[in-house]
Amino acid sequence: MSFLRRRKATERPHAEPHDIDTETDDVHDKKKTKPRPKLRPKRWSCVDTCYWLIGCIFSAWWFLLFLFSAMPASFPQYVTEAITGPLPDPPGVKLKKEGLTAMHPVVFVPGIVTGGLELWEGHQCAEGLFRKRLWGGTFGELYKRPLCWAEHMSLDNETGLDPSGIRVRPVSGLVAADYFAPGYFVWAVLIANLARIGYEEKTMYMAAYDWRLSFQNTEVRDQTLSRIKSNIELLVATNGGNKVVVIPHSMGVLYFLHFMKWVEAPAPMGGGGGSDWCAKHIKAVMNIGAPFLGVPKAVAGLFSIEAKDIAVARAFAPGVLDKDVFGLQTLRHMMRMTRTWDSTMSMIPKGGDTIWGSLDWSPEGYFNCSAKRLKNNDINTADKNGNGSLESTKRVNYGRIISFGKDIAEIHSHEIERVDFRGAAKGNNLTNATKCDVWTEYQEMGIEGVKSVADYKVYTAGSILDLLRYVAPKLMARGDAHFSYGIADNLDDPKYDHYKYWSNPLETKLPNAPDMEIYTMYGVGVPTERAYVYKLTPAAECYIPFQIDTSAEGGSEGSCLKGGVFSVDGDETVPVLSSGFMCAKGWRGKTRFNPSGIRTYIREYDHAPPANLLEGRGTQSGAHVDIMGNFALIEDIIRVAAGATGEDLGGDRVYSDIFKWSEKINLQL
Amino acid sequence: MASVLRFRKLCYVEPVRCSSLGFQSFETPKVDKKEEIVVSKVENEVLEKKKNKRQSKEWRSIDYCCWIIGYMCTTCWLLLFLYHCLPVTLPSFQVLESPGTRLKHEGLTALHPVVLVPGIVTGGLELWEGRPCSEGLFRKRLWGGSFAEIFKRPMCWLEHLSLHNETGLDPPGIRVRAVPGLVAADYFAPGYFVWAVLIENLAKIGYEGKNLHMAAYDWRLSFQNTEIRDQALSRLKSKIELMYVTNGYKKVVVVPHSMGVIYFLHFLKWVESPPPMGGGGGPGWCAKHIKAIMNIGPAFLGVPKAVSNIFSAESKEVAFIRAMAPSVLDSEILGLQTLEHLMRVSRTWDSTISLLPKGGETIWGNLDWSPEDGHGCDFVKKGQPSMSDNNLNSSNGRSCFQVKDPVKYGRMISFGKAASQLPSSQLPTHDSKEFLHTSASTNFNSSCGEVWTEYDEMSRESIRKISENKAYTARTLFDLLRSVAPKMMRRAENHFSHGISENLDDPKYAHYKYWSNPLETKLPDAPDMEIYCLYGVGIPTERAYVYKLAPSDKCKNIPFRIDSSADGDAGSGLKSGVYFVDGDESVPVLSAGFMCAKGWRGRTRFNPSGMATYIREYRHKRPASLLEGRGTESGAHVDIMGNVALIEDILRVAAGATGAEIGGDRIYSDIIRMSERINLRI
């Protein structure tokens, strides 16, 4: 190629003479006439100008880069302070001045998608990627070999474990989830602040696991639970017997719930730690953004892969994934990939209609979306006159998690005509399935199947499960073996010894550890997806037959319906109900779910968007991942890690209506 | 405006000329003439407007520069783009099948969990807490990786890598910790593999995070201090127990390298000793958990390099830094005192003391005798391929045997070439101990500023006296070091011992300072365990040094230098002040092989349970072409980790083979004969 380039360069001098001839004339002319701006482009040929431009840009760039690296490290801070006034000390520095030092070892449990995954064995197309990150980091391979990447990220369809010849494993150590992508912190800020008061590698442990697997499979394949157990024991032993403080985030909360049951259950299904293992080793569990009862987003994610957070990849590479790198079938490839991940099913709403509401009732019933608290710019919060709020207090049927059509979502349940889909035959294939090289189970449903799904009109949390079992039988068959979504009537029933119930707080008892503390810490004040308005996709080959009806708008400014999604208070991913209910009611005091009376604390953090760009993702954010940089949250964690109890922190700190909503839920305790 | 445009024209002509430099043959003379016309015309105008002349020149050069830069960048991008478009497999299509793939086809699969123990300097270190000058480096690598901080803030970097002078632990306000996990030592610097090749091959037969563990530790600390500060030994114990349990009660195979070998020796004793000094694993722990220890390039009895490194910071490989950034450190970027700074830092690292030669004159030879006598030249013949670049041109190895006097390797440090060759009777016979002890007391120029190398505290007189003593053996060496670096040796000798035990049952040997010396400890009671010594041979390895006094009398200088002008005859093993023997470039065969060849062979007092030992030597072969990188048959100390034969041995043992099954001993050197000459009661 460089050869060609040279050839081109040689051609130019040949062409030169003519140019110069005319040019000399021009020079004479120019003495008399006005200068002609046309002149330059002619002589300075296009390629040259390009070179010149590139050169200029680069020299400037290098110069700036040089200046940047020569700049003292404290310079950006100095500038920020000059503009916004002195910054508050990061919590680590502040608390160090107060005299806090490292005391309890800290265990981090990352959530879904934030943990890195690396390749240990792959197919031919993945050569050279050995021990390189497939997930997390720069996602460079996504661009270079998208199909290969999707193939390696998928799990086996039937077993939910590795496909043959592919081994993708979680990255271990703190690096697993400190940054998700360069510059996009997850745990890094918390780690840095903990380090200020003396934490280091020997007192911090990142319980990295393969978040694609179902929880029990991480033990079956990688012995991850055993490793966590051994590491916690080691942390306690090498730190003078101080119990650990566990900090799970997002799905890590459920994973750790599973762990606590597993570790005390007898071998071989459990870890055989004995019934007082948790009491002996754990001081506190500080759940951040806990989806205890699941998230509605997971439904949309499984149903039509349209929720935003499950596929964070879309948020990171929207241009690529929404366009047609994979041909015309980006979403379907994503869907095929994510449907092999059992873990997504752990987040399907749990507790059915009792928790999430029925056709006409929901705990949040009269939630006012125009409340000032929803500060997100997406929703116009300006409630100019009091009248607006009257209009929008019209109750929203949040219980209808999926409704087909906006009107269906709003009318009273008597008026809905529903045709049960459960018995409906799955007719002839939707299209010629062989044409679609992508596997989703929709092709096997047939047009009748799709139609009968739409005819049922409305789905509540209870019937969602039936819906999913209908549209994705294989997936749910796998999922039902590992997760359960109900409410236990009798927790002493021996069937609840099975591991599939361990991650559902409504079907397990907390361990017998009266000194342990459970915190639930989450952001509020961000509109969070709660229910969806769907429509049928205009028929086309190889398409997902359902999609969110983005044209469904609430009408008034304060409406909760926007772009086909009903939103409610939460942290952008998890509604308050899911993260707060267990600590507000289900586990509060001595209940059947919490027989030893473990103390629970709710710590809410009101969302405040960053004041300016310099603040990055903000120090007061309440969003699901950004909350990890919230100073108030970090301060709480550090205080507990340094020995404080929930009472010392000030007990509950509540901004939302969680207590009111919890009271409305009629659950036997 | 007009003028500016004309100047542009001028600028335009220039680049074209230059760009076509390589193609002038294509240009017709006519063009030149035309150009000249233009140039002259334009120049006339320029003269008219003298005012703007300077500006025009600037325009010219800047435009020209920009043009060139743009041109180069575009070309680079194109090449880069093309390179990325290449199928990934193209550059490596001619590379041989890796041992992992081959053994996988043979049906080997992961069986025993594997623990890797890195050596000195290869492990990464990262910052957890630092002084203000290190802002922004939190959890960034200070050691390993790109070493970018050396260039940006050298003094800050040195300050953070130093340990505390007296305790050998962290200085106040600084916490530098070992990087954990496989990334700790897979690559030392980008592209310079250490464990990466082995890890990749292990992965081919099914190893992954759950049955492969890198026991990273802070290699600057003394071994017991890694436990005191970081609980590194406890963590290793817990990791091994965990892997043993989670992998179906399969014992682990441990693969230590270089200093990691003696670190793991220390661990073996520690784990079975009762707390608080030990790990309390009980006497059966090793037998229960360990299948084999496959020592790579083991420095069992120390390395002579460590002597010169401590004495004058001059050895080449222990201080890898110099190899990594030779031009920077050898030039005077730190203001004339690179070596002194280096010395000051490395003297705070207790671990370097663990590498001093152990066993004294019994092992390393005295003034007139050494176990390598008569073998010094043999290796020349064997290692021929590698000799060419080392200038030991002995095309006919036979001439070696005609050398009149055997080389006196026992004199590890001699002052002057003559002193290294004279018979001992002609050497001045000072009692070294006597004057060395007096010398340290005189404290002349302690006002030498902030650089601390303890040499500043010595008088010129005592330095001269040291050099008068002419020759030091492995025993008197310690007296020498104690006198030149009393503080360091006092600190370090609480943690390490370098002697030979008379009676191993003496209760004093329960102290941890003896645990890393194979001559002062018993191996654990584990008759089924196997010990392998895997090392390269055929590379000249530093064994003894010829020193001279540094000419300058300045303070802050290291007063001793290797006399690089001392060159021996062809085949005498002396080259620029260093005597070489056979080895792997860092560790002489004697140190690597003796314990496996004699000290532990069979049931000896050092090996009471009679565990099996195997020696596997790998003859060095330089890479045939540049494409091979650092070679697949190398025997060099670090490069051997990419040696195909070595990897195959490790894989086979990890997959369940015993030492006998992989072929027992495999010896190229004279280690057996050398060992026989050593008169050690076993």
Short mmCIF file of C-alpha atoms in Angstrom, two decimals, chain A residues 1-2 5-6 9-10 12-14 16-17 19-21 23-24 26-28 30-31 33 35-37 39-40 42-45 47-56 58-59 62 69 73-74 77 96 118 120-121 124-125 127-128 130-131 144-145 167 169 172-175 178-179 188 191-204 219-223 226-227 230-231 234-235 238-239, chain B residues 1-2 5-6 8-13 15-16 19-20 23 26-28 30-31 34-35 37-38 41-42 45 48 59 62-67 69-71 73-75 77-79 82 84 88-89 92 104 126 128-129 135-136 138-139 152-153 175 177-183 186-187 196 199-212 228-231 234-235 238-239 242-243 246-247:
data_model
loop_
_atom_site.label_atom_id
_atom_site.label_comp_id
_atom_site.label_asym_id
_atom_site.label_seq_id
_atom_site.Cartn_x
_atom_site.Cartn_y
_atom_site.Cartn_z
CA MET A 1 0.00 0.00 0.00
CA SER A 2 2.79 2.35 0.81
CA ARG A 5 1.16 5.88 -2.11
CA ARG A 6 4.60 6.58 -3.45
CA ALA A 9 3.58 11.03 -5.09
CA THR A 10 5.71 10.58 -8.13
CA ARG A 12 2.48 14.79 -8.91
CA PRO A 13 5.79 16.22 -10.02
CA HIS A 14 4.95 15.18 -13.55
CA GLU A 16 3.66 20.01 -11.97
CA PRO A 17 5.06 21.88 -15.00
CA ASP A 19 0.67 24.23 -12.92
CA ILE A 20 3.81 26.15 -12.52
CA ASP A 21 3.49 27.69 -15.94
CA GLU A 23 1.32 30.00 -11.80
CA THR A 24 4.14 32.19 -13.00
CA ASP A 26 -0.51 34.41 -12.09
CA VAL A 27 2.28 35.86 -10.14
CA HIS A 28 2.63 38.61 -12.68
CA LYS A 30 -1.31 39.31 -9.05
CA LYS A 31 0.89 42.31 -8.73
CA THR A 33 -4.94 42.54 -9.50
CA PRO A 35 -5.19 38.38 -4.64
CA ARG A 36 -7.31 35.46 -5.57
CA PRO A 37 -8.18 33.04 -2.87
CA LEU A 39 -5.01 30.29 -6.00
CA ARG A 40 -4.05 28.20 -3.07
CA LYS A 42 -4.92 24.90 -7.09
CA ARG A 43 -1.29 24.71 -6.24
CA TRP A 44 -1.60 23.06 -2.91
CA SER A 45 -3.24 19.98 -4.17
CA VAL A 47 -3.73 15.48 -0.92
CA ASP A 48 -1.14 17.95 0.25
CA THR A 49 -3.71 19.94 2.09
CA CYS A 50 -4.88 16.82 3.74
CA TYR A 51 -1.38 15.98 4.84
CA TRP A 52 -0.87 19.47 6.03
CA LEU A 53 -4.08 19.42 7.99
CA ILE A 54 -3.39 16.07 9.55
CA GLY A 55 0.09 17.19 10.39
CA CYS A 56 -1.20 20.36 12.00
CA PHE A 58 -1.28 15.99 15.16
CA SER A 59 1.40 18.44 16.09
CA TRP A 62 1.09 16.00 20.57
CA SER A 69 1.73 14.90 30.79
CA ALA A 73 -1.06 15.85 38.68
CA SER A 74 -3.04 18.15 40.91
CA GLN A 77 -8.33 19.55 40.74
CA LYS A 96 -9.20 9.38 58.05
CA GLU A 118 -11.66 -13.47 29.91
CA TRP A 120 -9.18 -19.39 28.45
CA GLU A 121 -9.98 -21.59 25.51
CA GLN A 124 -10.12 -20.87 15.84
CA CYS A 125 -11.56 -17.43 15.29
CA GLU A 127 -6.88 -16.92 18.33
CA GLY A 128 -4.63 -14.50 20.10
CA PHE A 130 -6.00 -15.99 25.32
CA ARG A 131 -6.54 -14.36 28.72
CA LYS A 144 -13.30 -6.65 15.08
CA ARG A 145 -15.05 -10.01 15.08
CA ARG A 167 -13.92 -21.65 28.21
CA ARG A 169 -13.89 -17.38 32.87
CA SER A 172 -10.25 -12.54 39.40
CA GLY A 173 -9.10 -9.96 41.89
CA LEU A 174 -10.03 -6.36 42.40
CA VAL A 175 -9.43 -5.65 38.72
CA ASP A 178 -13.10 -1.84 39.50
CA TYR A 179 -13.65 -0.33 36.09
CA ALA A 188 -12.87 1.88 41.89
CA ILE A 191 -11.81 0.93 46.73
CA ALA A 192 -9.78 4.14 46.59
CA ASN A 193 -11.64 5.58 49.55
CA LEU A 194 -11.29 2.42 51.58
CA ALA A 195 -7.57 2.44 50.84
CA ARG A 196 -7.33 5.87 52.40
CA ILE A 197 -8.20 4.53 55.79
CA GLY A 198 -5.78 1.65 55.43
CA TYR A 199 -7.44 -1.06 53.40
CA GLU A 200 -5.34 -3.02 50.97
CA GLU A 201 -5.33 -6.27 49.10
CA LYS A 202 -5.16 -8.42 52.21
CA THR A 203 -8.26 -6.83 53.74
CA MET A 204 -10.33 -6.48 50.57
CA GLU A 219 -20.09 -23.64 42.17
CA VAL A 220 -20.53 -26.63 39.91
CA ARG A 221 -18.24 -25.31 37.22
CA ASP A 222 -15.78 -22.99 38.98
CA GLN A 223 -16.24 -23.81 42.67
CA SER A 226 -16.22 -22.61 47.87
CA ARG A 227 -13.59 -20.07 46.99
CA SER A 230 -12.42 -20.11 51.93
CA ASN A 231 -11.43 -16.50 51.26
CA LEU A 234 -8.95 -16.56 55.50
CA LEU A 235 -9.81 -12.87 55.79
CA THR A 238 -5.64 -13.18 59.15
CA ASN A 239 -7.29 -10.05 60.48
CA MET B 1 -3.04 39.34 1.82
CA ALA B 2 -1.35 39.07 -1.48
CA LEU B 5 -0.54 34.05 -0.57
CA ARG B 6 2.71 34.33 -2.37
CA ARG B 8 2.24 30.11 0.53
CA LYS B 9 3.37 29.45 -2.92
CA LEU B 10 6.87 29.46 -1.74
CA CYS B 11 6.05 27.01 0.91
CA TYR B 12 4.40 24.88 -1.60
CA VAL B 13 7.38 24.56 -3.83
CA PRO B 15 7.71 20.45 0.14
CA VAL B 16 7.27 19.13 -3.31
CA SER B 19 8.90 14.93 -1.01
CA SER B 20 10.24 13.95 -4.35
CA PHE B 23 12.24 10.28 -7.16
CA PHE B 26 11.65 11.02 -12.65
CA GLU B 27 11.79 14.73 -12.82
CA THR B 28 12.86 16.41 -15.95
CA LYS B 30 12.81 21.40 -17.27
CA VAL B 31 10.84 21.19 -14.12
CA LYS B 34 10.70 26.23 -13.96
CA GLU B 35 10.87 25.85 -10.29
CA ILE B 37 12.07 30.67 -12.03
CA VAL B 38 9.27 30.57 -9.61
CA LYS B 41 10.51 35.42 -8.70
CA VAL B 42 8.96 34.81 -5.42
CA GLU B 45 8.96 39.69 -3.97
CA GLU B 48 10.58 43.74 -1.57
CA TRP B 59 5.66 29.59 7.57
CA ILE B 62 6.13 24.93 9.99
CA ASP B 63 4.11 24.07 6.95
CA TYR B 64 6.77 21.75 5.84
CA CYS B 65 6.89 20.04 9.19
CA CYS B 66 3.15 19.71 9.29
CA TRP B 67 3.14 18.26 5.87
CA ILE B 69 4.07 14.74 9.96
CA GLY B 70 0.78 14.39 8.19
CA TYR B 71 2.36 12.29 5.53
CA CYS B 73 0.91 9.67 10.15
CA THR B 74 -1.19 8.76 7.16
CA THR B 75 1.30 6.15 6.11
CA TRP B 77 -2.29 4.53 9.78
CA LEU B 78 -2.40 2.78 6.48
CA LEU B 79 0.19 0.26 7.57
CA LEU B 82 -3.34 -3.22 6.83
CA HIS B 84 -5.03 -5.18 11.56
CA VAL B 88 -4.54 -13.18 12.98
CA THR B 89 -2.93 -16.45 12.12
CA SER B 92 2.56 -17.31 13.18
CA LYS B 104 -3.56 -32.32 24.48
CA GLU B 126 1.57 -1.46 42.92
CA TRP B 128 -1.66 1.68 47.73
CA GLU B 129 -0.61 4.72 49.66
CA GLU B 135 -0.54 11.45 43.25
CA GLY B 136 -2.60 9.68 40.67
CA PHE B 138 -3.08 4.69 43.24
CA ARG B 139 -3.18 1.02 42.30
CA LYS B 152 8.52 11.04 34.85
CA ARG B 153 9.46 11.27 38.49
CA ARG B 175 2.32 1.24 51.11
CA ARG B 177 2.03 -4.05 47.63
CA ALA B 178 2.43 -7.03 45.37
CA VAL B 179 0.03 -7.28 42.46
CA PRO B 180 -2.11 -10.38 43.03
CA GLY B 181 -3.23 -12.99 40.58
CA LEU B 182 -1.76 -14.37 37.39
CA VAL B 183 -1.18 -10.87 36.05
CA ASP B 186 2.84 -13.29 33.47
CA TYR B 187 4.62 -10.48 31.69
CA ALA B 196 2.80 -16.24 30.21
CA ILE B 199 0.31 -20.44 31.62
CA GLU B 200 -0.88 -20.56 28.04
CA ASN B 201 0.34 -24.11 27.60
CA LEU B 202 -1.20 -25.20 30.86
CA ALA B 203 -4.48 -23.67 29.72
CA LYS B 204 -4.33 -25.75 26.56
CA ILE B 205 -4.69 -28.95 28.56
CA GLY B 206 -7.49 -27.50 30.64
CA TYR B 207 -6.03 -25.35 33.38
CA GLU B 208 -7.85 -22.19 34.38
CA GLY B 209 -8.28 -19.86 37.32
CA LYS B 210 -9.61 -22.48 39.67
CA ASN B 211 -6.67 -24.87 39.41
CA LEU B 212 -3.87 -22.46 38.61
CA ILE B 228 4.11 -10.52 59.12
CA ARG B 229 3.02 -7.68 56.88
CA ASP B 230 0.81 -9.27 54.22
CA GLN B 231 0.06 -12.73 55.59
CA SER B 234 -1.07 -17.87 55.30
CA ARG B 235 -2.78 -16.93 52.08
CA SER B 238 -5.20 -21.41 52.43
CA LYS B 239 -5.06 -21.29 48.62
CA LEU B 242 -8.68 -24.77 48.84
CA MET B 243 -7.37 -26.02 45.52
CA THR B 246 -12.06 -28.15 45.17
CA ASN B 247 -10.15 -30.24 42.66
#
